[in-house]
Coordinates of C-alpha atoms in Angstrom, one line a residue:
Chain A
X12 CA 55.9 92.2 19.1
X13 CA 58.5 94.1 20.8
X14 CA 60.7 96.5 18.7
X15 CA 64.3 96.1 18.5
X16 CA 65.6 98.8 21.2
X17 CA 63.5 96.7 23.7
X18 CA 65.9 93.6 23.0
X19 CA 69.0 92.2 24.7
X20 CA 71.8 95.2 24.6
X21 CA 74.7 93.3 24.0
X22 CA 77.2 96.6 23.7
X23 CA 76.2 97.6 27.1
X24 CA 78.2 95.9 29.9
X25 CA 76.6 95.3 33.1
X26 CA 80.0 95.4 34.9
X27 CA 82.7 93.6 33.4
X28 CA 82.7 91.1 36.9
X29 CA 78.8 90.5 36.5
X30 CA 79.4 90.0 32.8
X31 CA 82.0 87.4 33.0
X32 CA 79.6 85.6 36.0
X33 CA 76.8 85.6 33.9
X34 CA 78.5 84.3 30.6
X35 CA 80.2 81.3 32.8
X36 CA 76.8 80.7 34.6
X37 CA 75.3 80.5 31.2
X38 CA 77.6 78.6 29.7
X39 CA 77.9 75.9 32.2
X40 CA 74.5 75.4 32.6
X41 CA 74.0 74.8 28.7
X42 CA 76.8 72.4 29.0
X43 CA 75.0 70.5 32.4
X44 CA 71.4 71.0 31.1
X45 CA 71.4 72.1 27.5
X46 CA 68.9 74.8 26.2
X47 CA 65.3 73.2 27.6
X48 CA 66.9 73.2 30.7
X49 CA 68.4 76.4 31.2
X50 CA 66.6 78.8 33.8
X51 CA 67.2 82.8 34.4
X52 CA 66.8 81.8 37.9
X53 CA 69.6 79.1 38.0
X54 CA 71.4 81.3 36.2
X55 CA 71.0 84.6 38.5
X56 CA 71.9 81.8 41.7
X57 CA 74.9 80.7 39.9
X58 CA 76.6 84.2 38.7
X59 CA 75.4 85.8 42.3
X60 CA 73.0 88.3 40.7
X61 CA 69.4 89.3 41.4
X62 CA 66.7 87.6 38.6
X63 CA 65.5 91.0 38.3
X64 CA 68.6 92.8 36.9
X65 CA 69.0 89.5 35.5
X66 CA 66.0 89.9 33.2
X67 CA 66.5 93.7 33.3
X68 CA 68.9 92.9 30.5
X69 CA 68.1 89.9 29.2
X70 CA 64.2 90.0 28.8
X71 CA 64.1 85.9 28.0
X72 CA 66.4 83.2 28.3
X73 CA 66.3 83.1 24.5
X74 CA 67.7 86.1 24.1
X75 CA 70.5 85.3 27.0
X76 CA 71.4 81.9 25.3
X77 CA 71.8 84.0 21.9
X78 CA 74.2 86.5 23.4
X79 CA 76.2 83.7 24.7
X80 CA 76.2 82.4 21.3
X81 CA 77.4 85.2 19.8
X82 CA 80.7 85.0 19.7
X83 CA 80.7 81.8 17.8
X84 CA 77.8 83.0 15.3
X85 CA 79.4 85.9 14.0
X86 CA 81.1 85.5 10.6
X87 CA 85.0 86.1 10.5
X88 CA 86.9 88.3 8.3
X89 CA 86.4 87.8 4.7
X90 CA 89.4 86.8 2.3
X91 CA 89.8 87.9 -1.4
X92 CA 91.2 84.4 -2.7
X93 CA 91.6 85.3 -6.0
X94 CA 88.9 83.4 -7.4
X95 CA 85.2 82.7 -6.7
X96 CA 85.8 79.1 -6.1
X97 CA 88.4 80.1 -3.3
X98 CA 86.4 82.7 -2.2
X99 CA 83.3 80.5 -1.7
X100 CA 85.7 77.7 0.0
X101 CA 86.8 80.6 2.4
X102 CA 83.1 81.5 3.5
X103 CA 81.8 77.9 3.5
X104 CA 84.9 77.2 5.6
X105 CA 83.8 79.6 8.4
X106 CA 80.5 79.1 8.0
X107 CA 81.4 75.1 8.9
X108 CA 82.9 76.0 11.3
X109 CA 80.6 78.1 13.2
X110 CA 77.3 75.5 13.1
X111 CA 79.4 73.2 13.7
X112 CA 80.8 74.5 17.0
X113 CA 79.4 72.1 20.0
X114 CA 77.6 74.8 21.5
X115 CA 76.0 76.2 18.6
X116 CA 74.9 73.1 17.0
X117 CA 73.3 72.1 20.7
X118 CA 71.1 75.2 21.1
X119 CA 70.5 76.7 18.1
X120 CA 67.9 73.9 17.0
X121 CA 66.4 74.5 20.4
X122 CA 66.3 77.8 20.1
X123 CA 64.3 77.5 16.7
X124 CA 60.5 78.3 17.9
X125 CA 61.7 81.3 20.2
X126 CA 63.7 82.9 17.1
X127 CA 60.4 82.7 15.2
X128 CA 58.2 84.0 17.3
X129 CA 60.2 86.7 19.2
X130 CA 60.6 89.8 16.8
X131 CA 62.9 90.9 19.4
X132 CA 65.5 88.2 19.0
X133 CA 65.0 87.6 15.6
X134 CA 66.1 91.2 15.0
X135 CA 69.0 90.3 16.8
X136 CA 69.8 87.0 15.8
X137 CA 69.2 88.9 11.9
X138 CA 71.5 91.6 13.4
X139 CA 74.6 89.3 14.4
X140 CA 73.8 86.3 11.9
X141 CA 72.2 86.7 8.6
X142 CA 73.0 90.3 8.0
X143 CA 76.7 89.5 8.1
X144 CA 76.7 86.7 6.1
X145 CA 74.9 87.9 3.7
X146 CA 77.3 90.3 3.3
X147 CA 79.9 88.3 3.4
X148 CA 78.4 86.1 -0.1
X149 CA 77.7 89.2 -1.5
X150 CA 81.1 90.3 -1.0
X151 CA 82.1 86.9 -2.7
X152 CA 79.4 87.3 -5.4
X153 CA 80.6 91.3 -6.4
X154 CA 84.2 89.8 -6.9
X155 CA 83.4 87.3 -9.0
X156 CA 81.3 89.8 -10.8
X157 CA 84.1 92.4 -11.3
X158 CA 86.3 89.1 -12.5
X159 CA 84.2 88.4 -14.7
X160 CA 83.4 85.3 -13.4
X161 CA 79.7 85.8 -13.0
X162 CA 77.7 88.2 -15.9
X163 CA 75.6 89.2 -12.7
X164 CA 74.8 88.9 -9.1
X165 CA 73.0 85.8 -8.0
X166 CA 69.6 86.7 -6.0
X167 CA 71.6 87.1 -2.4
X168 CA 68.8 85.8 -0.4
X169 CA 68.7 82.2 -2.0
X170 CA 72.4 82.3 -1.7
X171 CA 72.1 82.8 1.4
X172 CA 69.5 79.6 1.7
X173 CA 72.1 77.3 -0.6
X174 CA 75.1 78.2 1.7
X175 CA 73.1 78.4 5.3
X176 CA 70.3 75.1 4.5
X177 CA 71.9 72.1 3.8
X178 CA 74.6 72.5 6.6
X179 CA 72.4 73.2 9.2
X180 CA 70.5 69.7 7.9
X181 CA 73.3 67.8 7.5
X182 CA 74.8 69.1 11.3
X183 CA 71.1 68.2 12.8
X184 CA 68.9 66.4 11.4
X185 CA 70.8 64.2 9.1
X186 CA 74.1 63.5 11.6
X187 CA 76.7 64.7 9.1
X188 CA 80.2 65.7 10.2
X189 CA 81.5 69.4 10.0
X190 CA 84.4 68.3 8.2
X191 CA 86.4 69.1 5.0
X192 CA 84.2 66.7 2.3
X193 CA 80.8 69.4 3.6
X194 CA 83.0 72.3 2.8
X195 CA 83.7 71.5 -0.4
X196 CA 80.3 70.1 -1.0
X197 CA 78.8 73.5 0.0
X198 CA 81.4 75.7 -2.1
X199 CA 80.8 72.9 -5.2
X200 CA 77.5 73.4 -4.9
X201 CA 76.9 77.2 -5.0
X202 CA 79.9 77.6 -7.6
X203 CA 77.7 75.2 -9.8
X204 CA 74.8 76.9 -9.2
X205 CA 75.8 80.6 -9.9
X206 CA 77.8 79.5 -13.0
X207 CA 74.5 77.5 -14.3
X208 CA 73.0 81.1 -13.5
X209 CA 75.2 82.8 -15.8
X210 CA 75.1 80.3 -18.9
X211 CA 71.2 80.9 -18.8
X212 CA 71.7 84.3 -18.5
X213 CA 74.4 84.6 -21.4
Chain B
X19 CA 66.6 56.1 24.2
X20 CA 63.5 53.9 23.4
X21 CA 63.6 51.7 20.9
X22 CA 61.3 52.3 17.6
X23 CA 59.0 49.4 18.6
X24 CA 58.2 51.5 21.7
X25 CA 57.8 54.7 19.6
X26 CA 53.9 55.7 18.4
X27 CA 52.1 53.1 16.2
X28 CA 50.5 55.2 13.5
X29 CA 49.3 52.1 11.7
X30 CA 47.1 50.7 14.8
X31 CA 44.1 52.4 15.2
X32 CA 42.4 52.7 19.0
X33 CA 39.2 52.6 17.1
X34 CA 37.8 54.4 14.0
X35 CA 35.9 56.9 16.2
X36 CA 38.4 58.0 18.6
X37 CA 41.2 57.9 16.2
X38 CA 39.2 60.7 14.2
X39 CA 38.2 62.3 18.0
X40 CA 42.0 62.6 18.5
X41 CA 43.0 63.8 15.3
X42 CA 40.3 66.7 15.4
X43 CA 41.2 67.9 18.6
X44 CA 44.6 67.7 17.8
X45 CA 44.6 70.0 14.5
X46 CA 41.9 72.2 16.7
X47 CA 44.3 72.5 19.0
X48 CA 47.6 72.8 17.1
X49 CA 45.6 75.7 15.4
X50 CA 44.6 77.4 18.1
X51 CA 47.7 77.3 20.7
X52 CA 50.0 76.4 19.0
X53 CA 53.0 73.3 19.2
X54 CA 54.7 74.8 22.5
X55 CA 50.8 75.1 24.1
X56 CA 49.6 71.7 23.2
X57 CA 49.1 69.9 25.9
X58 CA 47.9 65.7 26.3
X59 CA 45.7 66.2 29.1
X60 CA 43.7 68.8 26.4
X61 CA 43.9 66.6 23.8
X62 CA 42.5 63.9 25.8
X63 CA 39.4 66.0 27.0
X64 CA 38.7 67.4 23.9
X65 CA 38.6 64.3 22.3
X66 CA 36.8 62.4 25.1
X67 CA 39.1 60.1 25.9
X68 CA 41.2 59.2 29.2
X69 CA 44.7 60.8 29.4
X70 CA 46.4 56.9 30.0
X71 CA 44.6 55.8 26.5
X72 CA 46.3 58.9 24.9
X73 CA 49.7 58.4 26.6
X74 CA 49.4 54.4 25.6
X75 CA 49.4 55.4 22.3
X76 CA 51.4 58.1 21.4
X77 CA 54.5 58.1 24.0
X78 CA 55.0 62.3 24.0
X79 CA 53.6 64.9 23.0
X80 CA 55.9 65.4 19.9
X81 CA 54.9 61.7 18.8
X82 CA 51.2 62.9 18.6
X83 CA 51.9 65.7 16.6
X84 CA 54.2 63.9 14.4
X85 CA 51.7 61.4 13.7
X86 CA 48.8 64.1 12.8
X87 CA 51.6 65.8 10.5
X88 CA 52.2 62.6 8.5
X89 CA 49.9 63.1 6.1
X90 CA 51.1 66.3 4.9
X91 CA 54.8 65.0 5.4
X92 CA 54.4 62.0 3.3
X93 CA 55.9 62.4 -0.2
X94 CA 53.7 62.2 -3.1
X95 CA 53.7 59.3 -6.0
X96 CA 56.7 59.1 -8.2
X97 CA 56.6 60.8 -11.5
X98 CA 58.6 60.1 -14.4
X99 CA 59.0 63.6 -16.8
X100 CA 61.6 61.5 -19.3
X101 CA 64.3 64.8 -18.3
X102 CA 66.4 65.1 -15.3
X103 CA 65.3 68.7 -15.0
X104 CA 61.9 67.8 -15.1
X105 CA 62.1 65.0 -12.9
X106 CA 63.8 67.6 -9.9
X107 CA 61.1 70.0 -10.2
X108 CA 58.0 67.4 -9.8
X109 CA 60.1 65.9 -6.3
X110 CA 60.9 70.0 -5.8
X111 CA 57.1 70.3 -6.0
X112 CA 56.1 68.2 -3.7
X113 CA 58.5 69.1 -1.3
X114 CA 57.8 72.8 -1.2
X115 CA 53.9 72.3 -1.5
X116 CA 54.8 69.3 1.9
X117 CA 56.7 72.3 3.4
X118 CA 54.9 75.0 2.8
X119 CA 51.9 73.6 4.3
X120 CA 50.4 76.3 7.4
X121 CA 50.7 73.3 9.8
X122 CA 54.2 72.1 9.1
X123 CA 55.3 75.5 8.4
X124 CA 54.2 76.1 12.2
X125 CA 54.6 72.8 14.1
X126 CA 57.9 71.4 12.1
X127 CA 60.5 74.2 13.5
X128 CA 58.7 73.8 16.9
X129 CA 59.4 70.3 17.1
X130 CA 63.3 70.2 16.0
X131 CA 64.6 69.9 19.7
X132 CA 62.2 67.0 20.6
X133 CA 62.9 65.4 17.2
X134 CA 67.0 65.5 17.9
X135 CA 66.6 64.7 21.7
X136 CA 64.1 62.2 21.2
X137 CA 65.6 58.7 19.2
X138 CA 62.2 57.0 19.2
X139 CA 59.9 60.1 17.3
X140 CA 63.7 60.3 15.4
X141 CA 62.5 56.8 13.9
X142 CA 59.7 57.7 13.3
X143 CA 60.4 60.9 11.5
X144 CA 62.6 59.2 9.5
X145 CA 60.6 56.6 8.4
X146 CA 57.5 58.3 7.4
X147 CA 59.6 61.5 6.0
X148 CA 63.8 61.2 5.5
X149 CA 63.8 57.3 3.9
X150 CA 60.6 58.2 1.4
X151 CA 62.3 61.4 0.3
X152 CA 65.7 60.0 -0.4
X153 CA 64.1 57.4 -2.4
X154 CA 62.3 59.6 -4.6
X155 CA 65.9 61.2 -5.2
X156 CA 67.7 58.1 -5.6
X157 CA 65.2 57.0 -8.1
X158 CA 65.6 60.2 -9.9
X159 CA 69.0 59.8 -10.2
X160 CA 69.2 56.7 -11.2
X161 CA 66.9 57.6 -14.3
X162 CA 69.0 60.2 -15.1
X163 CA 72.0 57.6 -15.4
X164 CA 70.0 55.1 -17.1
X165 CA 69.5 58.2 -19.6
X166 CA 73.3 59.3 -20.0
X167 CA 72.1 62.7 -18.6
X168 CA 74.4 62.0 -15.4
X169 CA 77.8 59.6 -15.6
X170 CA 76.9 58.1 -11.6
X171 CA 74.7 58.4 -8.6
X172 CA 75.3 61.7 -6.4
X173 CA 76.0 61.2 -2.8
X174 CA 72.4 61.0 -1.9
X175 CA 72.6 62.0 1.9
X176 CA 74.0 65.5 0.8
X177 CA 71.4 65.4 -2.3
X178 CA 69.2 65.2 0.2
X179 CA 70.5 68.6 2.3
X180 CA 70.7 70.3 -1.3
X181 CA 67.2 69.6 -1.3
X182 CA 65.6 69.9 2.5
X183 CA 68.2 72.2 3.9
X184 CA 67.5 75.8 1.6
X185 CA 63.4 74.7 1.5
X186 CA 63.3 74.3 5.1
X187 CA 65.6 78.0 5.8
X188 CA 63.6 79.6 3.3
X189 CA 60.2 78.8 4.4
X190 CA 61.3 79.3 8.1
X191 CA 64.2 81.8 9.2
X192 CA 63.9 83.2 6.1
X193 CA 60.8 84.6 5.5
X194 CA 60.2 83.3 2.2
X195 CA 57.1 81.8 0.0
X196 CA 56.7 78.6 -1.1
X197 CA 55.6 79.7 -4.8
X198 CA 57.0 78.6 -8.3
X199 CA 59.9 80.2 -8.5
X200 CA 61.2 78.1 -4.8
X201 CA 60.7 75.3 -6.7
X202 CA 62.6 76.4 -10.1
X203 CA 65.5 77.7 -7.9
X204 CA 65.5 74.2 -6.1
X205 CA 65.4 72.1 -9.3
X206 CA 67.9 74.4 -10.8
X207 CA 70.5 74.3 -7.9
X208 CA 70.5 70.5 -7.8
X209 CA 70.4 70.2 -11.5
X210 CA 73.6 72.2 -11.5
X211 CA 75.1 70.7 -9.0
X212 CA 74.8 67.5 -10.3
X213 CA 76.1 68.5 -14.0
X214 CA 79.0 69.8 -12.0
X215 CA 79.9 66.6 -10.6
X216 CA 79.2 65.0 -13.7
X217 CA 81.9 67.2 -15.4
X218 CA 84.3 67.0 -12.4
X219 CA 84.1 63.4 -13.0
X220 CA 84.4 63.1 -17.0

């Protein structure tokens, strides 16, 4: 198990030419050959640079693919709509939209066994994913709270499970769409649950 | 993309004795490498039998350890609590205690690529697994209309993901157990959930 300071470095630029070479190499080759395909040394060919600096940075092509995922995994700025069934909409919105980017919904199944069995990019992947979103529903939650809305905070981990689970099911393994009908469904669904919550709690 | 008919046969036994050979080495081997270190040609030593027998059988790799995973993926005997609420938590029991099991714990996540890439095992999966599941659902639903306790059916693909999708996260990505209280929060979210569309729809 490697600790965190020993994974990818995201922050630190390699040069901002290498960086660009390496994130189109990456990117093209998950587009021509998907995740199973991908190899640091096509990768290295490709963007022009040695497999050793390569790797230097990147110590798997796990954590490589993840950095290029980035981008589209982080959660966006939160908005206070007023109320918590807005507020959900807003989150399950973004949250959509993310796993169901084209690239994200392509590797991240793939990338399923490495993120469980590599503490290094699971700290990451917890880092840039969870940790933010978690947030973000707790955000949501503590709003509905001061409201009055809720009588208490939901537990923020099962939230998290509610919001994450069923659209990463329905985007994989059950061939849903990413569209407006799952948004609603996930914000319904949590707003049901949380209220359901409080009435046992009143 | 194979056709299902091509996909593994898990209902025609090679014989009695080498169908138990294969399974043992199988779970030996699952257990000891691993999904991503399983390879045929061990299988087929292990168990004593040629490597062409094994591929005749079971097409890939996946399809082998699919087929030694049904067992613990099949759902359980319908049971009929006379309550909605009750009803959820026997099919949430069963699906937690299916989940939670060490060898689909470890080999399910392991095998998502191969089971979204692969349309044949897809079959497979979903008719040993998805179909059974949604059936339990749908008849639990149905109870609970025949009962007045909901007005009509849910949408039973997303009942489904309200179901799978948090289990699967929580037992996976998310580090959690799959104890009592799992299976209250899932009987309780989809309990709510549907009462919340009942409501919507009065």
């Amino acid at each position: 198990m490697s600790s965190v300071s020993e994974g990818p470095r995201p922050g630190r630029p390699m040069s901002a030419d290498t960086d660009r070479a390496v994130r189109e190499a990456t990117e093209e080759l998950l587009a021509e050959v998907g995740y199973a395909g991908l190899r640091m040394q096509d990768v290295a060919t490709r963007a022009g640079v040695g497999k050793a600096a390569l790797y230097r940075r990147w110590p798997s092509k796990a954590a490589l693919a993840l950095h290029h995922l980035i981008g589209d995994l982080r959660p966006r700025d939160y908005v206070d709509t007023g109320s918590l069934r807005g507020d959900l909409a807003e989150v399950a919105a973004d949250f959509v939209a993310r796993m169901a980017h084209s690239r994200v919904r392509a590797v991240l199944p793939e990338m399923m066994a490495d993120l469980l069995h590599d503490g290094a990019l699971q700290a990451v992947f917890e880092q840039v994913c969870l940790l933010p979103e978690r947030e973000l529903i707790t955000a949501v939650a503590e709003r509905a709270v001061a409201r009055g809305e809720l009588t208490c905070l939901p537990e923020l981990r099962w939230a998290h499970a509610q919001f994450a689970g069923p659209v990463f099911l329905w985007l994989t393994m059950l061939g849903g769409d990413g569209d407006r009908e799952l948004i609603d469904r996930v914000a319904d669904s949590v707003a049901a649950s949380w209220a359901y919550e409080k009435e046992r709690n009143a």
